[in-house]
Short mmCIF file of C-alpha atoms and ligand atoms in Angstrom, two decimals:
data_model
loop_
_atom_site.label_atom_id
_atom_site.label_comp_id
_atom_site.label_asym_id
_atom_site.label_seq_id
_atom_site.Cartn_x
_atom_site.Cartn_y
_atom_site.Cartn_z
CA MET F 1 15.06 8.91 15.37
CA LEU F 2 17.63 7.00 12.56
CA THR F 3 18.20 3.62 12.08
CA GLU F 4 20.68 2.32 10.54
CA ILE F 5 18.97 -0.87 9.60
CA THR F 6 21.43 -2.63 11.39
CA PRO F 7 25.24 -2.47 11.35
CA ARG F 8 25.76 -5.67 9.77
CA CYS F 9 23.01 -5.00 7.12
CA HIS F 10 25.16 -1.78 6.76
CA GLU F 11 28.44 -3.56 6.31
CA THR F 12 27.67 -6.67 3.91
CA ILE F 13 24.41 -5.69 2.96
CA LEU F 14 23.78 -2.65 1.61
CA LYS F 15 26.48 0.19 2.52
CA GLY F 16 24.95 3.68 1.98
CA LEU F 17 21.01 2.47 2.85
CA TYR F 18 19.43 3.78 5.53
CA ALA F 19 15.65 3.26 7.35
CA ILE F 20 14.51 6.89 8.63
CA THR F 21 11.52 5.57 11.42
CA ILE F 22 9.15 8.65 10.81
CA PRO F 23 5.86 8.75 12.97
CA THR F 24 2.10 8.85 11.35
CA PRO F 25 -1.09 10.16 13.10
CA PHE F 26 -3.11 6.75 12.00
CA PRO F 27 -3.32 3.25 13.65
CA VAL F 28 -0.55 1.23 11.43
CA GLY F 29 1.86 3.42 13.47
CA ASP F 30 5.22 4.54 12.13
CA VAL F 31 6.14 4.42 8.66
CA PHE F 32 9.28 4.00 7.14
CA ALA F 33 11.47 6.48 4.25
CA TYR F 34 14.63 5.12 3.02
CA LEU F 35 17.50 7.17 2.33
CA ALA F 36 20.07 5.87 -0.13
CA LEU F 37 23.11 7.87 -0.14
CA GLY F 38 24.16 9.17 -3.60
CA SER F 39 27.51 7.84 -5.85
CA ASP F 40 28.86 8.58 -8.94
CA ALA F 41 26.07 6.36 -10.71
CA ALA F 42 23.65 6.88 -8.56
CA PRO F 43 21.69 10.07 -7.17
CA LEU F 44 21.03 10.59 -3.69
CA THR F 45 17.59 9.14 -3.44
CA LEU F 46 14.78 9.15 -0.70
CA ILE F 47 12.37 5.83 -1.25
CA ASP F 48 8.69 7.26 0.09
CA CYS F 49 8.66 10.44 2.76
CA GLY F 50 6.13 9.59 5.39
CA VAL F 51 3.37 11.63 6.23
CA ARG F 52 3.33 15.51 6.26
CA THR F 53 2.94 16.54 9.66
CA ASP F 54 5.08 18.34 11.85
CA GLU F 55 6.18 15.57 14.10
CA ALA F 56 6.96 13.65 10.87
CA ARG F 57 8.68 16.43 9.62
CA ALA F 58 10.87 16.84 12.69
CA ALA F 59 11.71 13.07 12.49
CA LEU F 60 12.51 12.99 8.54
CA GLN F 61 14.88 15.82 9.10
CA ALA F 62 16.60 14.53 12.22
CA GLY F 63 17.26 11.01 10.49
CA LEU F 64 18.19 13.16 7.03
CA GLU F 65 20.51 15.42 9.44
CA ALA F 66 22.38 12.22 11.09
CA CYS F 67 23.30 11.39 7.65
CA GLY F 68 24.66 14.99 6.68
CA VAL F 69 21.78 15.50 4.26
CA THR F 70 19.04 18.53 4.35
CA PHE F 71 16.07 18.43 1.80
CA ARG F 72 18.27 20.33 -0.16
CA ASP F 73 20.47 17.54 -0.85
CA ILE F 74 17.90 15.33 -1.98
CA GLU F 75 18.46 14.37 -5.92
CA ARG F 76 15.37 12.05 -6.68
CA VAL F 77 12.28 10.66 -4.42
CA VAL F 78 10.77 7.35 -4.87
CA ILE F 79 7.13 7.07 -3.80
CA SER F 80 6.46 3.57 -3.69
CA HIS F 81 2.11 4.22 -3.90
CA HIS F 82 -0.39 7.08 -3.12
CA HIS F 83 -1.20 6.42 0.78
CA THR F 84 -0.95 9.58 2.50
CA ASP F 85 2.03 8.45 4.85
CA HIS F 86 4.35 7.33 1.93
CA LEU F 87 4.06 10.49 -0.27
CA GLY F 88 3.99 13.16 2.83
CA PHE F 89 7.21 15.52 1.98
CA ALA F 90 7.65 14.79 -1.83
CA ALA F 91 6.08 18.33 -2.88
CA GLU F 92 8.25 20.07 -0.38
CA ILE F 93 11.37 18.33 -1.37
CA ALA F 94 10.67 19.01 -4.76
CA ALA F 95 10.03 22.34 -4.07
CA GLU F 96 13.28 23.14 -1.82
CA SER F 97 15.96 20.86 -4.03
CA GLY F 98 13.94 20.30 -7.39
CA ALA F 99 14.52 16.42 -6.47
CA GLU F 100 13.29 14.10 -10.05
CA ILE F 101 9.72 12.44 -8.28
CA CYS F 102 9.53 9.02 -9.71
CA ALA F 103 6.14 6.92 -8.81
CA HIS F 104 4.12 4.86 -11.09
CA ARG F 105 1.82 6.16 -13.99
CA LEU F 106 -0.96 5.18 -11.83
CA CYS F 107 0.19 6.81 -8.34
CA ALA F 108 1.50 10.24 -10.84
CA LEU F 109 -2.84 11.50 -10.59
CA TRP F 110 -2.58 11.25 -6.79
CA LEU F 111 0.08 13.10 -6.64
CA GLU F 112 -0.59 16.11 -9.27
CA GLN F 113 -4.23 16.34 -8.67
CA PRO F 114 -4.83 15.08 -5.18
CA GLU F 115 -7.82 16.30 -4.74
CA PRO F 116 -9.75 15.66 -7.67
CA THR F 117 -8.81 11.98 -7.30
CA ARG F 118 -9.75 11.86 -4.38
CA ARG F 119 -13.10 13.19 -5.50
CA ALA F 120 -13.79 10.54 -7.99
CA PHE F 121 -12.42 7.51 -5.55
CA ASP F 122 -15.25 8.38 -3.08
CA ALA F 123 -17.67 9.16 -6.35
CA TYR F 124 -17.06 5.32 -7.63
CA LEU F 125 -16.98 4.03 -3.75
CA GLN F 126 -20.68 5.23 -3.39
CA PRO F 127 -22.75 2.48 -5.95
CA ILE F 128 -20.52 -0.34 -4.25
CA PHE F 129 -21.13 0.40 -0.81
CA ARG F 130 -25.10 1.06 -1.38
CA GLU F 131 -25.16 -2.38 -3.05
CA GLY F 132 -23.37 -3.58 -0.03
CA GLY F 133 -26.23 -1.99 1.92
CA VAL F 134 -23.73 0.10 3.84
CA PRO F 135 -25.83 2.17 6.39
CA GLU F 136 -26.04 6.08 5.23
CA ASP F 137 -24.02 7.25 8.68
CA VAL F 138 -20.98 4.79 7.79
CA ILE F 139 -20.68 6.04 4.12
CA LYS F 140 -20.08 9.45 5.52
CA GLY F 141 -17.86 8.58 8.23
CA ILE F 142 -16.00 6.58 5.49
CA GLU F 143 -15.92 10.06 3.36
CA PHE F 144 -14.50 12.25 6.55
CA ILE F 145 -11.93 9.89 7.08
CA SER F 146 -10.88 10.14 3.22
CA ALA F 147 -10.76 14.13 3.45
CA TYR F 148 -8.65 13.82 6.35
CA LEU F 149 -6.19 11.94 4.86
CA GLY F 150 -6.48 14.23 1.81
CA SER F 151 -5.59 17.08 3.97
CA PHE F 152 -2.76 16.02 4.31
CA VAL F 153 -1.19 16.07 0.88
CA GLN F 154 -0.11 18.70 -1.37
CA PRO F 155 0.36 18.45 -4.96
CA THR F 156 3.66 17.75 -7.04
CA ARG F 157 4.62 16.71 -10.65
CA VAL F 158 5.69 13.16 -11.27
CA THR F 159 8.93 14.00 -13.57
CA ARG F 160 9.46 10.35 -14.51
CA THR F 161 7.13 7.18 -14.42
CA LEU F 162 8.37 3.62 -13.05
CA ALA F 163 6.90 0.81 -14.67
CA GLU F 164 7.12 -3.19 -14.42
CA GLY F 165 10.95 -3.72 -16.08
CA ASP F 166 12.66 -0.33 -15.14
CA GLN F 167 15.52 -0.21 -13.75
CA LEU F 168 16.79 2.32 -11.13
CA GLU F 169 20.31 3.05 -10.17
CA LEU F 170 20.16 3.23 -6.32
CA LEU F 171 23.52 2.79 -4.36
CA SER F 172 25.74 2.08 -7.46
CA ARG F 173 23.70 -0.98 -8.19
CA THR F 174 21.16 -1.51 -10.78
CA TRP F 175 17.01 -2.26 -8.69
CA GLN F 176 14.49 -3.66 -10.74
CA VAL F 177 11.02 -2.41 -10.70
CA TYR F 178 8.42 -4.67 -10.02
CA HIS F 179 5.04 -2.85 -10.30
CA THR F 180 3.07 -5.21 -7.29
CA LYS F 181 -0.43 -4.24 -7.53
CA GLY F 182 -2.76 -5.35 -4.71
CA HIS F 183 -2.52 -3.18 -1.59
CA ALA F 184 -2.75 -0.53 -4.06
CA GLY F 185 -3.09 -0.44 -7.86
CA ASP F 186 -0.02 1.53 -8.23
CA LEU F 187 2.42 0.34 -5.89
CA ILE F 188 6.12 -0.64 -6.57
CA CYS F 189 8.82 -2.78 -4.91
CA LEU F 190 12.78 -2.20 -6.06
CA TYR F 191 15.00 -5.58 -5.77
CA GLN F 192 17.96 -5.73 -6.12
CA PRO F 193 19.30 -9.09 -7.43
CA GLU F 194 23.14 -9.17 -6.60
CA ALA F 195 22.43 -8.26 -3.11
CA ARG F 196 19.51 -10.35 -3.13
CA VAL F 197 17.64 -7.02 -1.16
CA LEU F 198 13.73 -5.96 -1.72
CA LEU F 199 11.88 -3.03 -0.76
CA SER F 200 8.70 -3.91 -0.14
CA SER F 201 6.72 -1.36 0.76
CA ASP F 202 3.28 -2.22 2.00
CA HIS F 203 3.11 -5.15 -0.46
CA LEU F 204 4.93 -7.57 2.34
CA LEU F 205 4.94 -6.58 6.20
CA ARG F 206 6.00 -9.14 8.58
CA ASP F 207 3.83 -7.60 11.03
CA ILE F 208 0.34 -7.00 9.69
CA SER F 209 -1.19 -8.27 6.87
CA SER F 210 -1.55 -5.60 3.64
CA ASN F 211 -5.09 -4.85 3.17
CA PRO F 212 -5.54 -5.02 -0.58
CA LEU F 213 -7.85 -1.78 -1.04
CA ILE F 214 -10.94 -1.00 -3.61
CA GLU F 215 -9.76 1.19 -6.07
CA PRO F 216 -11.46 2.94 -9.15
CA PRO F 217 -10.48 0.91 -12.43
CA GLU F 218 -8.30 3.18 -14.49
CA SER F 219 -10.87 4.18 -16.66
CA LEU F 220 -14.50 3.98 -15.96
CA ASP F 221 -15.86 1.68 -18.61
CA GLN F 222 -13.83 -1.16 -17.24
CA PRO F 223 -15.02 -3.27 -14.04
CA ARG F 224 -13.82 -3.08 -10.88
CA PRO F 225 -9.90 -4.05 -9.95
CA GLN F 226 -10.34 -6.97 -8.25
CA ARG F 227 -7.53 -6.31 -5.26
CA LEU F 228 -7.19 -8.87 -3.66
CA LEU F 229 -7.02 -11.34 -6.36
CA ASP F 230 -3.74 -8.70 -7.44
CA TYR F 231 -2.30 -9.25 -4.71
CA LEU F 232 -2.71 -12.65 -4.08
CA ASP F 233 -1.01 -13.56 -7.66
CA GLN F 234 1.55 -10.37 -6.92
CA LEU F 235 2.50 -12.29 -3.53
CA GLN F 236 3.16 -15.31 -5.44
CA ARG F 237 5.58 -13.22 -8.01
CA ILE F 238 7.35 -12.19 -5.28
CA ALA F 239 7.80 -15.47 -3.22
CA GLN F 240 9.89 -16.44 -6.29
CA LEU F 241 12.26 -14.10 -6.27
CA ASP F 242 15.41 -14.84 -4.64
CA ILE F 243 15.42 -12.76 -1.29
CA ARG F 244 17.44 -12.72 1.49
CA ILE F 245 15.78 -9.46 3.40
CA ALA F 246 12.73 -7.30 2.82
CA TYR F 247 12.95 -4.06 4.05
CA PRO F 248 8.73 -3.07 4.18
CA GLY F 249 7.12 0.54 4.68
CA HIS F 250 5.82 -0.50 8.06
CA GLY F 251 7.75 -2.62 10.65
CA ALA F 252 10.23 -5.23 11.06
CA PRO F 253 12.28 -6.64 8.14
CA VAL F 254 11.17 -9.54 6.36
CA THR F 255 13.76 -12.76 6.36
CA ASP F 256 11.87 -15.41 4.97
CA VAL F 257 9.91 -14.18 2.49
CA PRO F 258 8.61 -17.39 0.99
CA GLN F 259 7.21 -18.72 4.63
CA LEU F 260 5.75 -15.40 5.56
CA VAL F 261 3.74 -15.59 1.66
CA GLN F 262 3.06 -18.95 2.54
CA THR F 263 1.35 -17.77 5.62
CA ARG F 264 -0.14 -14.58 4.05
CA LEU F 265 -1.76 -16.88 1.48
CA ALA F 266 -3.30 -19.34 4.15
CA MET F 267 -4.41 -16.81 6.11
CA HIS F 268 -6.53 -15.14 2.98
CA VAL F 269 -7.88 -18.63 1.87
CA GLN F 270 -9.16 -19.73 5.89
CA ARG F 271 -11.06 -16.31 5.77
CA ALA F 272 -12.54 -16.74 2.51
CA GLU F 273 -13.76 -19.88 4.02
CA ARG F 274 -15.50 -18.02 6.83
CA LEU F 275 -16.96 -15.90 4.62
CA ARG F 276 -18.34 -18.85 3.07
CA ALA F 277 -19.79 -20.48 5.91
CA LEU F 278 -21.54 -17.49 6.83
CA CYS F 279 -22.69 -17.01 3.36
CA ALA F 280 -24.02 -20.47 4.17
CA GLU F 281 -25.57 -20.03 7.39
CA HIS F 282 -27.66 -17.15 5.55
CA PRO F 283 -27.61 -14.74 2.99
CA ARG F 284 -26.08 -11.24 3.89
CA THR F 285 -25.68 -8.39 2.62
CA LEU F 286 -21.58 -7.28 2.29
CA TYR F 287 -22.13 -5.22 5.66
CA GLU F 288 -23.63 -8.00 7.52
CA LEU F 289 -20.66 -9.97 6.31
CA VAL F 290 -18.06 -7.30 7.50
CA LEU F 291 -19.87 -6.90 11.08
CA ALA F 292 -19.87 -10.75 11.38
CA MET F 293 -16.53 -11.19 10.30
CA PHE F 294 -15.26 -7.81 12.31
CA PRO F 295 -17.70 -7.89 15.41
CA ARG F 296 -15.52 -4.86 17.45
CA LEU F 297 -14.59 -2.89 14.37
CA ARG F 298 -14.03 0.51 14.46
CA GLN F 299 -14.91 3.29 12.42
CA PRO F 300 -12.04 4.54 11.34
CA GLU F 301 -10.72 0.36 10.01
CA MET F 302 -14.14 0.37 8.27
CA PHE F 303 -13.03 1.05 4.80
CA LEU F 304 -10.59 -1.64 5.34
CA ALA F 305 -12.44 -4.29 6.32
CA ILE F 306 -15.14 -3.57 3.73
CA SER F 307 -12.32 -3.69 0.84
CA GLU F 308 -11.24 -6.97 2.45
CA VAL F 309 -14.68 -9.09 2.97
CA LEU F 310 -15.11 -7.68 -0.65
CA GLY F 311 -11.91 -8.97 -2.02
CA HIS F 312 -12.70 -12.37 0.09
CA LEU F 313 -16.00 -12.75 -1.79
CA ASP F 314 -14.40 -12.19 -5.17
CA LEU F 315 -11.84 -14.68 -4.59
CA LEU F 316 -14.93 -17.20 -3.87
CA VAL F 317 -17.25 -15.87 -6.77
CA ARG F 318 -14.22 -17.16 -9.03
CA ASP F 319 -13.84 -20.22 -7.20
CA GLY F 320 -17.70 -21.04 -7.62
CA LYS F 321 -18.36 -20.74 -4.16
CA VAL F 322 -20.51 -17.88 -3.62
CA MET F 323 -22.85 -15.79 -5.78
CA PRO F 324 -24.77 -12.32 -5.60
CA GLU F 325 -28.39 -11.75 -5.54
CA LEU F 326 -29.85 -8.45 -6.41
CA CYS F 327 -33.05 -7.29 -4.07
CA ASN F 328 -34.32 -3.57 -4.63
CA GLY F 329 -30.22 -3.16 -5.12
CA VAL F 330 -28.74 -4.25 -2.33
CA ALA F 331 -26.52 -7.93 -3.21
CA ILE F 332 -27.49 -10.55 -1.12
CA TRP F 333 -24.45 -13.24 -0.92
CA HIS F 334 -25.18 -16.50 -0.93
CA ALA F 335 -23.03 -19.64 -0.60
CA THR F 336 -23.80 -21.97 -4.31
ZN1 LIG H 1 -0.52 1.68 1.97
#
């Protein structure tokens, strides 16, 4: 239930920081919540709080209990980004303890008005899917999953917004907030420069690559955010930090951040190149490219795959390697 990050880390890196393993019903598997014990200088803080299921609540409460903590003791919750597996018990904890709820400004809408925000998100995707030649039954499937994910979320008020450059007291140390948009536009990492520790959430995962998802812009008169390009920029920025260890939202800690970043960057270049080759073979729609790239794709992964392929097309367009041609409202992608 509770993993002290490692005894060594506990003693020499950051005393009082715990990772609590929380199950999710999603293919990604377990997610971590990080508990930072309180001190004279810092409130008792939970960074992320799982997905709101009974199994997850039991795991979170058992993990907290092993540290002598209950929901009532939590003074502050930091939400790293708006995905369902990270914000689960924010509302419940805020109601029980009156904890401060901290998140990026763009995450606040998802916490405060989850259902209208989710519906607006779904509506924004419709023309993108249609232009991408995505069949109606596949679109319906994606909407179904969106509603399913939304069903886990309870609204709560964000009492403090966090932005790039902000500082946060945790474990008697000052942490810096990095706004690392990409996987999500509202994703923040927390960095402690003396301990050289990064809480990387889903920005940097050792065992799986983070998927930059399609998202609406902040205001609808703005162009669609190019989240994969954002992600690659932010990966390179994080690689410049002096990081001894990064604790992610899922999976094992990362001890060689620059090496992992290089691996991820190379993977994206390779996938984009493969996509360009497919367009050169013969022009295709976004959906046809998704099926060609991921032939064994299952429905729950469809939105992730569409997001990734569109992200790689953004990259190829930026580099002048492909371009779309609209044909009866559907974009056909050609290699240039
Ligand atoms: Zn996520």
